[in-house]
Short mmCIF file of C-alpha atoms in Angstrom, two decimals:
data_model
loop_
_atom_site.label_atom_id
_atom_site.label_comp_id
_atom_site.label_asym_id
_atom_site.label_seq_id
_atom_site.Cartn_x
_atom_site.Cartn_y
_atom_site.Cartn_z
CA UNK A 1 0.00 0.00 0.00
CA UNK A 2 1.28 3.44 -0.92
CA UNK A 3 1.66 6.27 1.58
CA UNK A 4 -1.48 7.81 0.09
CA UNK A 5 -3.48 4.71 1.03
CA UNK A 6 -3.77 3.37 -2.50
CA UNK A 7 -3.46 -0.36 -3.17
CA UNK A 8 -3.23 -2.25 -6.47
CA UNK A 9 -5.76 -5.01 -7.08
CA UNK A 10 -5.18 -7.65 -9.76
CA UNK A 11 -8.59 -8.48 -11.18
CA UNK A 12 -7.91 -11.22 -13.72
CA UNK A 13 -5.55 -12.40 -16.43
CA UNK A 14 -5.94 -14.05 -19.83
CA UNK A 15 -3.48 -15.38 -22.39
CA UNK A 16 -3.47 -16.97 -25.79
CA UNK A 17 -2.30 -20.55 -26.09
CA UNK A 18 1.49 -20.52 -26.28
CA UNK A 19 2.70 -22.09 -29.53
CA UNK A 20 6.07 -23.15 -30.86
CA UNK A 21 7.54 -20.47 -33.12
CA UNK A 22 7.10 -20.76 -36.88
CA UNK A 23 3.99 -22.93 -36.56
CA UNK A 24 0.38 -21.86 -36.05
CA UNK A 25 1.11 -18.17 -35.36
CA UNK A 26 3.79 -17.70 -38.01
CA UNK A 27 1.64 -15.22 -39.97
CA UNK A 28 0.10 -13.53 -36.92
CA UNK A 29 1.29 -10.03 -35.98
CA UNK A 30 2.22 -9.77 -32.27
CA UNK A 31 -0.35 -6.99 -31.82
CA UNK A 32 -2.99 -9.47 -32.96
CA UNK A 33 -1.86 -11.96 -30.31
CA UNK A 34 -2.12 -9.16 -27.76
CA UNK A 35 -5.56 -8.19 -29.06
CA UNK A 36 -6.91 -11.71 -28.50
CA UNK A 37 -5.76 -11.70 -24.88
CA UNK A 38 -6.91 -8.14 -24.14
CA UNK A 39 -10.36 -8.50 -25.70
CA UNK A 40 -11.03 -11.69 -23.75
CA UNK A 41 -9.81 -9.99 -20.57
CA UNK A 42 -12.18 -7.08 -21.14
CA UNK A 43 -15.08 -9.46 -21.80
CA UNK A 44 -14.41 -11.61 -18.74
CA UNK A 45 -14.08 -8.71 -16.34
CA UNK A 46 -16.87 -6.61 -17.84
CA UNK A 47 -14.90 -3.44 -17.19
CA UNK A 48 -16.37 -0.25 -18.65
CA UNK A 49 -13.81 0.62 -21.34
CA UNK A 50 -14.10 4.32 -20.53
CA UNK A 51 -12.59 3.57 -17.11
CA UNK A 52 -9.29 2.39 -18.60
CA UNK A 53 -6.51 4.95 -18.13
CA UNK A 54 -3.63 3.23 -19.89
CA UNK A 55 -2.09 0.18 -21.56
CA UNK A 56 1.39 -1.14 -20.67
CA UNK A 57 2.81 -4.14 -22.51
CA UNK A 58 6.11 -5.94 -22.40
CA UNK A 59 7.76 -6.88 -25.69
CA UNK A 60 11.24 -8.08 -26.58
CA UNK A 61 11.15 -8.49 -30.36
CA UNK A 62 9.74 -5.17 -31.51
CA UNK A 63 7.79 -5.51 -34.76
CA UNK A 64 9.09 -3.24 -37.51
CA UNK A 65 5.52 -2.17 -38.25
CA UNK A 66 4.38 -0.68 -34.94
CA UNK A 67 7.24 -1.06 -32.44
CA UNK A 68 5.12 0.46 -29.63
CA UNK A 69 3.13 -2.74 -29.61
CA UNK A 70 1.04 -1.65 -26.61
CA UNK A 71 -0.49 1.12 -28.71
CA UNK A 72 -1.02 -1.20 -31.67
CA UNK A 73 -2.87 -3.63 -29.41
CA UNK A 74 -4.97 -0.77 -28.05
CA UNK A 75 -5.92 0.28 -31.59
CA UNK A 76 -7.29 -3.22 -32.21
CA UNK A 77 -9.56 -3.14 -29.14
CA UNK A 78 -12.31 -0.88 -27.88
CA UNK A 79 -10.07 0.84 -25.33
CA UNK A 80 -10.46 4.62 -25.81
CA UNK A 81 -7.71 6.14 -27.97
CA UNK A 82 -7.34 8.89 -25.38
CA UNK A 83 -5.73 6.43 -22.98
CA UNK A 84 -1.94 6.43 -23.23
CA UNK A 85 0.00 3.28 -24.11
CA UNK A 86 3.65 2.39 -23.79
CA UNK A 87 5.83 -0.68 -24.30
CA UNK A 88 8.38 -2.08 -21.84
CA UNK A 89 11.57 -3.95 -22.75
CA UNK A 90 13.26 -6.01 -20.01
CA UNK A 91 13.92 -9.16 -22.00
CA UNK A 92 12.25 -12.21 -20.41
CA UNK A 93 10.94 -10.14 -17.50
CA UNK A 94 9.17 -7.61 -19.77
CA UNK A 95 5.63 -8.79 -19.02
CA UNK A 96 6.20 -8.67 -15.28
CA UNK A 97 7.88 -5.29 -15.53
CA UNK A 98 4.81 -4.03 -17.41
CA UNK A 99 2.70 -5.07 -14.42
CA UNK A 100 5.13 -3.27 -12.09
CA UNK A 101 4.94 -0.14 -14.25
CA UNK A 102 1.15 -0.26 -14.27
CA UNK A 103 1.06 -0.81 -10.50
CA UNK A 104 3.33 2.19 -9.97
CA UNK A 105 1.02 4.43 -12.00
CA UNK A 106 -1.88 3.36 -9.81
CA UNK A 107 0.05 3.71 -6.54
CA UNK A 108 1.16 7.23 -7.49
CA UNK A 109 -2.40 8.21 -8.27
CA UNK A 110 -1.67 8.78 -11.97
CA UNK A 111 -4.17 6.10 -13.01
CA UNK A 112 -6.94 3.95 -11.55
CA UNK A 113 -7.24 1.23 -14.21
CA UNK A 114 -4.41 -0.23 -16.30
CA UNK A 115 -4.35 -3.08 -18.81
CA UNK A 116 -0.89 -4.63 -18.54
CA UNK A 117 0.71 -7.67 -20.12
CA UNK A 118 3.18 -8.86 -22.68
CA UNK A 119 3.49 -10.35 -26.13
CA UNK A 120 6.16 -11.73 -28.43
CA UNK A 121 6.39 -13.46 -31.77
CA UNK A 122 9.69 -15.16 -32.46
CA UNK A 123 8.12 -16.04 -35.82
CA UNK A 124 8.08 -12.32 -36.57
CA UNK A 125 11.85 -11.85 -36.40
CA UNK A 126 13.16 -10.52 -39.70
CA UNK A 127 16.67 -10.86 -41.12
CA UNK A 128 18.73 -7.66 -41.40
CA UNK A 129 20.39 -6.30 -44.52
CA UNK A 130 24.06 -5.37 -44.48
CA UNK A 131 24.96 -1.74 -43.83
CA UNK A 132 26.13 -1.35 -47.44
CA UNK A 133 22.91 -2.70 -48.92
CA UNK A 134 20.81 -0.63 -46.52
CA UNK A 135 22.61 2.53 -47.63
CA UNK A 136 22.11 1.61 -51.28
CA UNK A 137 18.41 1.00 -50.78
CA UNK A 138 18.05 4.35 -49.02
CA UNK A 139 19.79 6.13 -51.90
CA UNK A 140 17.65 4.29 -54.44
CA UNK A 141 14.46 5.27 -52.63
CA UNK A 142 15.40 8.96 -53.03
CA UNK A 143 16.51 8.68 -56.64
CA UNK A 144 14.67 10.79 -59.21
CA UNK A 145 15.57 8.74 -62.27
CA UNK A 146 16.24 5.14 -63.30
CA UNK A 147 19.92 5.97 -63.79
CA UNK A 148 20.24 7.27 -60.23
CA UNK A 149 18.58 4.13 -58.91
CA UNK A 150 21.04 1.93 -60.79
CA UNK A 151 24.04 3.98 -59.65
CA UNK A 152 22.93 3.61 -56.02
CA UNK A 153 23.95 -0.06 -56.25
CA UNK A 154 27.24 0.36 -58.10
CA UNK A 155 29.40 -0.56 -55.05
CA UNK A 156 27.29 -3.51 -53.95
CA UNK A 157 29.12 -6.84 -54.04
CA UNK A 158 27.69 -10.35 -53.58
CA UNK A 159 28.88 -10.43 -49.95
CA UNK A 160 26.74 -7.38 -49.20
CA UNK A 161 23.61 -9.29 -50.21
CA UNK A 162 23.96 -11.88 -47.44
CA UNK A 163 21.41 -11.17 -44.67
CA UNK A 164 22.27 -11.19 -41.00
CA UNK A 165 20.58 -14.27 -39.61
CA UNK A 166 18.37 -13.49 -36.57
CA UNK A 167 19.72 -14.72 -33.24
CA UNK A 168 19.37 -14.24 -29.50
CA UNK A 169 23.03 -14.00 -28.54
CA UNK A 170 24.10 -11.74 -25.68
CA UNK A 171 25.83 -8.69 -27.20
CA UNK A 172 28.04 -8.33 -24.11
CA UNK A 173 29.28 -11.91 -23.80
CA UNK A 174 28.80 -13.13 -27.37
CA UNK A 175 27.17 -16.27 -25.98
CA UNK A 176 23.68 -17.52 -26.72
CA UNK A 177 21.31 -18.07 -23.80
CA UNK A 178 21.81 -21.82 -24.21
CA UNK A 179 25.58 -21.50 -24.07
CA UNK A 180 25.18 -19.41 -20.92
CA UNK A 181 22.98 -22.14 -19.41
CA UNK A 182 25.61 -24.76 -20.21
CA UNK A 183 28.24 -22.56 -18.57
CA UNK A 184 26.02 -22.12 -15.49
CA UNK A 185 25.45 -25.87 -15.19
CA UNK A 186 29.20 -26.55 -15.36
CA UNK A 187 30.06 -23.90 -12.78
CA UNK A 188 27.48 -25.11 -10.26
CA UNK A 189 27.81 -28.83 -10.95
CA UNK A 190 24.22 -29.27 -12.15
CA UNK A 191 24.05 -32.66 -13.85
CA UNK A 192 22.31 -33.63 -17.06
CA UNK A 193 20.20 -36.11 -15.08
CA UNK A 194 18.96 -33.41 -12.72
CA UNK A 195 18.10 -31.11 -15.63
CA UNK A 196 16.22 -33.85 -17.49
CA UNK A 197 14.38 -34.81 -14.32
CA UNK A 198 13.16 -31.24 -13.82
CA UNK A 199 12.14 -31.02 -17.49
CA UNK A 200 10.13 -34.22 -17.16
CA UNK A 201 8.46 -32.82 -14.05
CA UNK A 202 7.55 -29.65 -15.95
CA UNK A 203 5.94 -31.60 -18.81
CA UNK A 204 4.11 -34.08 -16.57
CA UNK A 205 2.71 -31.33 -14.36
CA UNK A 206 1.65 -29.22 -17.36
CA UNK A 207 0.02 -32.24 -19.01
CA UNK A 208 -1.91 -33.03 -15.83
CA UNK A 209 -2.96 -29.38 -15.39
CA UNK A 210 -4.14 -29.31 -19.01
CA UNK A 211 -6.11 -32.54 -18.65
CA UNK A 212 -7.77 -31.27 -15.47
CA UNK A 213 -8.60 -27.89 -17.04
CA UNK A 214 -6.45 -25.79 -14.72
CA UNK A 215 -4.45 -24.12 -17.50
CA UNK A 216 -7.56 -23.70 -19.65
CA UNK A 217 -8.83 -21.25 -17.04
CA UNK A 218 -6.29 -18.67 -18.19
CA UNK A 219 -6.45 -19.38 -21.95
CA UNK A 220 -8.61 -17.95 -24.71
CA UNK A 221 -8.67 -20.14 -27.87
CA UNK A 222 -7.03 -18.34 -30.79
CA UNK A 223 -8.35 -18.06 -34.33
CA UNK A 224 -5.53 -17.27 -36.72
CA UNK A 225 -5.13 -16.01 -40.27
CA UNK A 226 -5.60 -16.64 -43.08
CA UNK A 227 -8.55 -19.06 -42.79
CA UNK A 228 -9.66 -18.54 -39.16
CA UNK A 229 -11.13 -22.04 -39.26
CA UNK A 230 -9.01 -24.09 -36.87
CA UNK A 231 -8.78 -22.59 -33.38
CA UNK A 232 -5.64 -23.11 -31.33
CA UNK A 233 -7.15 -24.30 -28.06
CA UNK A 234 -4.16 -25.09 -25.89
CA UNK A 235 -0.40 -24.83 -25.50
CA UNK A 236 1.26 -26.77 -28.29
CA UNK A 237 4.55 -27.87 -26.73
CA UNK A 238 3.42 -29.87 -23.68
CA UNK A 239 4.57 -33.49 -23.91
CA UNK A 240 2.36 -35.84 -21.90
CA UNK A 241 4.53 -38.80 -22.96
CA UNK A 242 7.83 -37.31 -21.81
CA UNK A 243 10.12 -39.83 -20.07
CA UNK A 244 13.65 -39.81 -18.73
CA UNK A 245 14.64 -42.22 -21.48
CA UNK A 246 13.38 -39.91 -24.23
CA UNK A 247 14.95 -36.86 -22.64
CA UNK A 248 18.20 -38.71 -22.11
CA UNK A 249 18.40 -39.64 -25.78
CA UNK A 250 18.55 -36.00 -26.90
CA UNK A 251 21.95 -34.62 -27.80
CA UNK A 252 23.33 -31.37 -26.35
CA UNK A 253 22.48 -28.42 -28.57
CA UNK A 254 25.01 -25.75 -27.66
CA UNK A 255 28.16 -27.44 -26.38
CA UNK A 256 27.87 -30.63 -28.40
CA UNK A 257 30.84 -32.32 -26.76
CA UNK A 258 30.62 -31.47 -23.07
CA UNK A 259 27.25 -29.71 -22.73
CA UNK A 260 24.17 -30.80 -20.79
CA UNK A 261 21.56 -28.40 -22.19
CA UNK A 262 19.27 -30.02 -24.77
CA UNK A 263 16.09 -29.15 -26.62
CA UNK A 264 14.30 -31.18 -23.95
CA UNK A 265 15.50 -29.36 -20.83
CA UNK A 266 15.26 -25.83 -22.25
CA UNK A 267 12.23 -23.66 -22.96
CA UNK A 268 11.29 -23.64 -26.67
CA UNK A 269 11.12 -20.58 -28.91
CA UNK A 270 7.49 -19.55 -28.59
CA UNK A 271 4.82 -17.09 -29.75
CA UNK A 272 1.99 -15.80 -27.55
CA UNK A 273 0.38 -12.97 -25.63
CA UNK A 274 -0.95 -12.34 -22.12
CA UNK A 275 -2.93 -9.55 -20.44
CA UNK A 276 -3.76 -8.62 -16.84
CA UNK A 277 -6.23 -6.04 -15.49
CA UNK A 278 -4.94 -3.84 -12.66
CA UNK A 279 -7.15 -1.49 -10.64
CA UNK A 280 -6.94 0.75 -7.61
CA UNK A 281 -8.41 -1.49 -4.90
CA UNK A 282 -11.13 0.82 -3.58
CA UNK A 283 -12.29 1.59 -7.09
CA UNK A 284 -12.41 -2.13 -7.89
CA UNK A 285 -14.57 -2.75 -4.83
CA UNK A 286 -16.83 0.18 -5.68
CA UNK A 287 -17.36 -1.26 -9.15
CA UNK A 288 -18.14 -4.69 -7.72
CA UNK A 289 -15.10 -6.35 -9.27
CA UNK A 290 -13.98 -9.74 -8.02
CA UNK A 291 -10.34 -9.36 -6.96
CA UNK A 292 -7.90 -12.22 -7.48
CA UNK A 293 -5.11 -10.68 -5.45
CA UNK A 294 -3.04 -7.63 -4.63
CA UNK A 295 0.38 -6.39 -5.70
CA UNK A 296 2.56 -6.27 -2.59
CA UNK A 297 6.19 -5.73 -3.59
CA UNK A 298 8.81 -6.41 -6.21
CA UNK A 299 12.58 -6.50 -6.50
CA UNK A 300 14.85 -6.44 -9.51
CA UNK A 301 18.58 -6.91 -9.90
CA UNK A 302 21.31 -6.69 -12.50
CA UNK A 303 24.45 -8.83 -12.51
CA UNK A 304 28.01 -8.08 -13.57
CA UNK A 305 28.38 -10.64 -16.35
CA UNK A 306 32.15 -10.60 -15.96
CA UNK A 307 31.71 -12.01 -12.46
CA UNK A 308 28.34 -13.76 -12.29
CA UNK A 309 26.53 -16.38 -14.42
CA UNK A 310 23.95 -14.78 -16.70
CA UNK A 311 20.85 -16.62 -15.44
CA UNK A 312 21.16 -16.05 -11.69
CA UNK A 313 18.80 -13.07 -11.53
CA UNK A 314 16.16 -14.63 -9.22
CA UNK A 315 18.74 -15.30 -6.51
CA UNK A 316 19.55 -11.58 -6.37
CA UNK A 317 16.09 -10.09 -7.01
CA UNK A 318 14.19 -12.25 -4.53
CA UNK A 319 15.83 -10.99 -1.31
CA UNK A 320 15.14 -7.42 -2.45
CA UNK A 321 11.45 -8.20 -3.00
CA UNK A 322 11.18 -10.02 0.33
CA UNK A 323 12.82 -7.16 2.22
CA UNK A 324 10.47 -4.61 0.61
CA UNK A 325 7.50 -6.81 1.52
CA UNK A 326 8.75 -7.28 5.09
CA UNK A 327 8.75 -11.03 4.59
CA UNK A 328 10.97 -14.11 4.62
CA UNK A 329 10.92 -16.82 1.98
CA UNK A 330 9.21 -19.10 4.50
CA UNK A 331 6.27 -16.64 4.50
CA UNK A 332 5.65 -17.34 0.80
CA UNK A 333 3.02 -20.04 0.33
CA UNK A 334 3.49 -20.68 -3.37
CA UNK A 335 6.05 -19.81 -6.10
CA UNK A 336 6.01 -19.57 -9.89
CA UNK A 337 9.56 -19.58 -11.27
CA UNK A 338 10.40 -18.98 -14.92
CA UNK A 339 11.97 -22.05 -16.48
CA UNK A 340 14.28 -20.55 -19.08
CA UNK A 341 16.29 -23.75 -18.65
CA UNK A 342 16.13 -26.55 -16.13
CA UNK A 343 19.66 -25.49 -15.16
CA UNK A 344 18.53 -21.95 -14.31
CA UNK A 345 15.71 -23.23 -12.08
CA UNK A 346 17.98 -25.61 -10.19
CA UNK A 347 20.64 -22.91 -9.85
CA UNK A 348 18.14 -20.49 -8.31
CA UNK A 349 16.71 -23.06 -5.90
CA UNK A 350 20.18 -24.12 -4.74
CA UNK A 351 21.24 -20.51 -4.32
CA UNK A 352 18.14 -19.74 -2.25
CA UNK A 353 19.11 -22.58 0.09
CA UNK A 354 22.85 -21.84 0.26
CA UNK A 355 24.26 -20.07 3.31
CA UNK A 356 27.54 -19.69 1.45
CA UNK A 357 25.81 -17.88 -1.42
CA UNK A 358 23.98 -15.62 1.04
CA UNK A 359 27.17 -14.72 2.86
CA UNK A 360 29.54 -14.32 -0.08
CA UNK A 361 27.21 -12.86 -2.70
CA UNK A 362 24.48 -11.09 -0.74
CA UNK A 363 26.32 -10.15 2.44
CA UNK A 364 23.62 -11.79 4.56
CA UNK A 365 24.04 -13.93 7.65
CA UNK A 366 21.77 -16.77 6.55
CA UNK A 367 20.36 -18.39 3.43
CA UNK A 368 17.37 -16.87 1.63
CA UNK A 369 15.37 -20.00 2.47
CA UNK A 370 14.37 -23.49 1.46
CA UNK A 371 12.00 -24.03 -1.47
CA UNK A 372 9.21 -26.60 -1.27
CA UNK A 373 9.29 -27.97 -4.84
CA UNK A 374 5.73 -29.26 -4.42
CA UNK A 375 4.64 -25.65 -3.91
CA UNK A 376 6.39 -24.33 -7.00
CA UNK A 377 5.37 -24.58 -10.68
CA UNK A 378 2.59 -27.03 -9.85
CA UNK A 379 1.14 -26.64 -13.36
CA UNK A 380 4.44 -26.98 -15.17
CA UNK A 381 6.54 -24.10 -16.37
CA UNK A 382 8.12 -22.47 -19.38
CA UNK A 383 9.94 -25.65 -20.46
CA UNK A 384 6.59 -27.31 -21.15
CA UNK A 385 4.17 -24.40 -21.60
CA UNK A 386 6.53 -22.29 -23.72
CA UNK A 387 8.23 -18.94 -23.40
CA UNK A 388 7.17 -15.96 -25.56
CA UNK A 389 9.83 -13.63 -24.14
CA UNK A 390 7.68 -10.56 -23.54
CA UNK A 391 4.61 -12.48 -22.34
CA UNK A 392 6.06 -14.94 -19.83
CA UNK A 393 6.24 -12.50 -16.90
CA UNK A 394 2.53 -11.72 -17.19
CA UNK A 395 1.74 -15.43 -17.62
CA UNK A 396 3.61 -16.23 -14.41
CA UNK A 397 1.58 -13.71 -12.41
CA UNK A 398 -1.79 -14.96 -13.66
CA UNK A 399 -0.82 -18.63 -13.19
CA UNK A 400 0.44 -17.77 -9.71
CA UNK A 401 -2.83 -16.14 -8.64
CA UNK A 402 -4.98 -18.91 -10.11
CA UNK A 403 -3.00 -21.58 -8.28
CA UNK A 404 -3.06 -19.59 -5.04
CA UNK A 405 -6.83 -19.40 -5.37
CA UNK A 406 -7.05 -23.16 -5.96
CA UNK A 407 -4.84 -23.89 -2.95
CA UNK A 408 -6.55 -21.24 -0.81
CA UNK A 409 -3.22 -19.71 0.23
CA UNK A 410 -2.50 -16.05 0.88
CA UNK A 411 1.00 -15.18 -0.35
CA UNK A 412 2.83 -15.94 -3.58
CA UNK A 413 5.87 -14.95 -5.61
CA UNK A 414 6.69 -14.96 -9.31
CA UNK A 415 10.39 -14.86 -10.07
CA UNK A 416 12.31 -14.86 -13.32
CA UNK A 417 15.73 -14.54 -14.85
CA UNK A 418 16.17 -12.42 -17.96
CA UNK A 419 18.76 -11.82 -20.64
CA UNK A 420 21.40 -9.23 -19.87
CA UNK A 421 21.97 -10.71 -16.41
CA UNK A 422 18.68 -9.38 -15.03
CA UNK A 423 16.22 -10.77 -12.52
CA UNK A 424 12.79 -9.74 -11.24
CA UNK A 425 10.69 -11.10 -8.39
CA UNK A 426 7.12 -9.97 -7.72
CA UNK A 427 5.13 -10.73 -4.56
CA UNK A 428 1.33 -10.87 -4.45
CA UNK A 429 -1.19 -11.58 -1.72
CA UNK A 430 -4.81 -12.63 -1.32
CA UNK A 431 -7.27 -11.69 1.41
#
């Protein structure tokens, strides 16, 4: 609660099914994925659209046509054009950071109702032209005659025509996320068996949650172009038949000789969108809204990549969030942790429980706390469900609140690592 007495209520959340990149959503603009989630959210909550003060969305892969994807989503819905919209970029934590931004607007008194969320389409990544070809194309576009257009390309050589293949390497380290996960596993002694075991747990839990309808609660079926005749009704990457034998048969992807990270124990490249409705608590009650939970605190951290493994963000962000909330990890009833890789999950859990880590890295006298793995990611995680970079943070918060409601518990935390050596943890509560 802010000093002015304001409190942020989280009313509900909706997402599209998450689908493997370059499959069912390959021709779907990310703003369209966001539109599906937002429109369903507005329908489910019944909010008067004139009450909405702003739209905040996380996005990592900015579409060339409409990089402020929050505004493009707004244009495709009935939300008044007079409401402002902005897009947040914090890599894999973007969707959660959008919720934090929206909550801050409400706590400051700058807004009462915010639609927050995240969206990404890996399928929408486009190859880049070389600098030389780009310059030539720019000159040609300004040419006033055919001769000038031809001369614009006079210095272009075959090598300049080769596109830059899209990738998700870290600009600072030059390593891909998978290579960083392999490095993390080696440094902390996380075995291939342990990673495969966690991946199997993720798939089996997600398959069970899907069968029992728990994940369906947060999903709106998606109709996609061009035919709009075959709805995508659920997440497409969950493997109900996953076994240790099948996972063990997969070869390492990044370090092919010594690595332990495979396509089976890493989150897949994914497309999807998610949206959450935030409201000032007293206004929500006055409007008769059913409240799922309340924003309590958050913490974020950045790591020095020359000294720390890239994917350790949760271990540094979580103590900050707990301190701001006036809580200990043992006060948290349930956790949703982003599964970028099985190695990153296991690294975070072990760091939480390590007194040595707390002393040497955090300057604290005791460990952050022990994690009950039965009270974490009970419906599977990003390894099975998928990971649209900008949307995952929002997905974690809605899954967290739904599971807290099912378990009838009062406190929960969503925590995630992000590219660039970042981490974000967000604490919510129920009355």
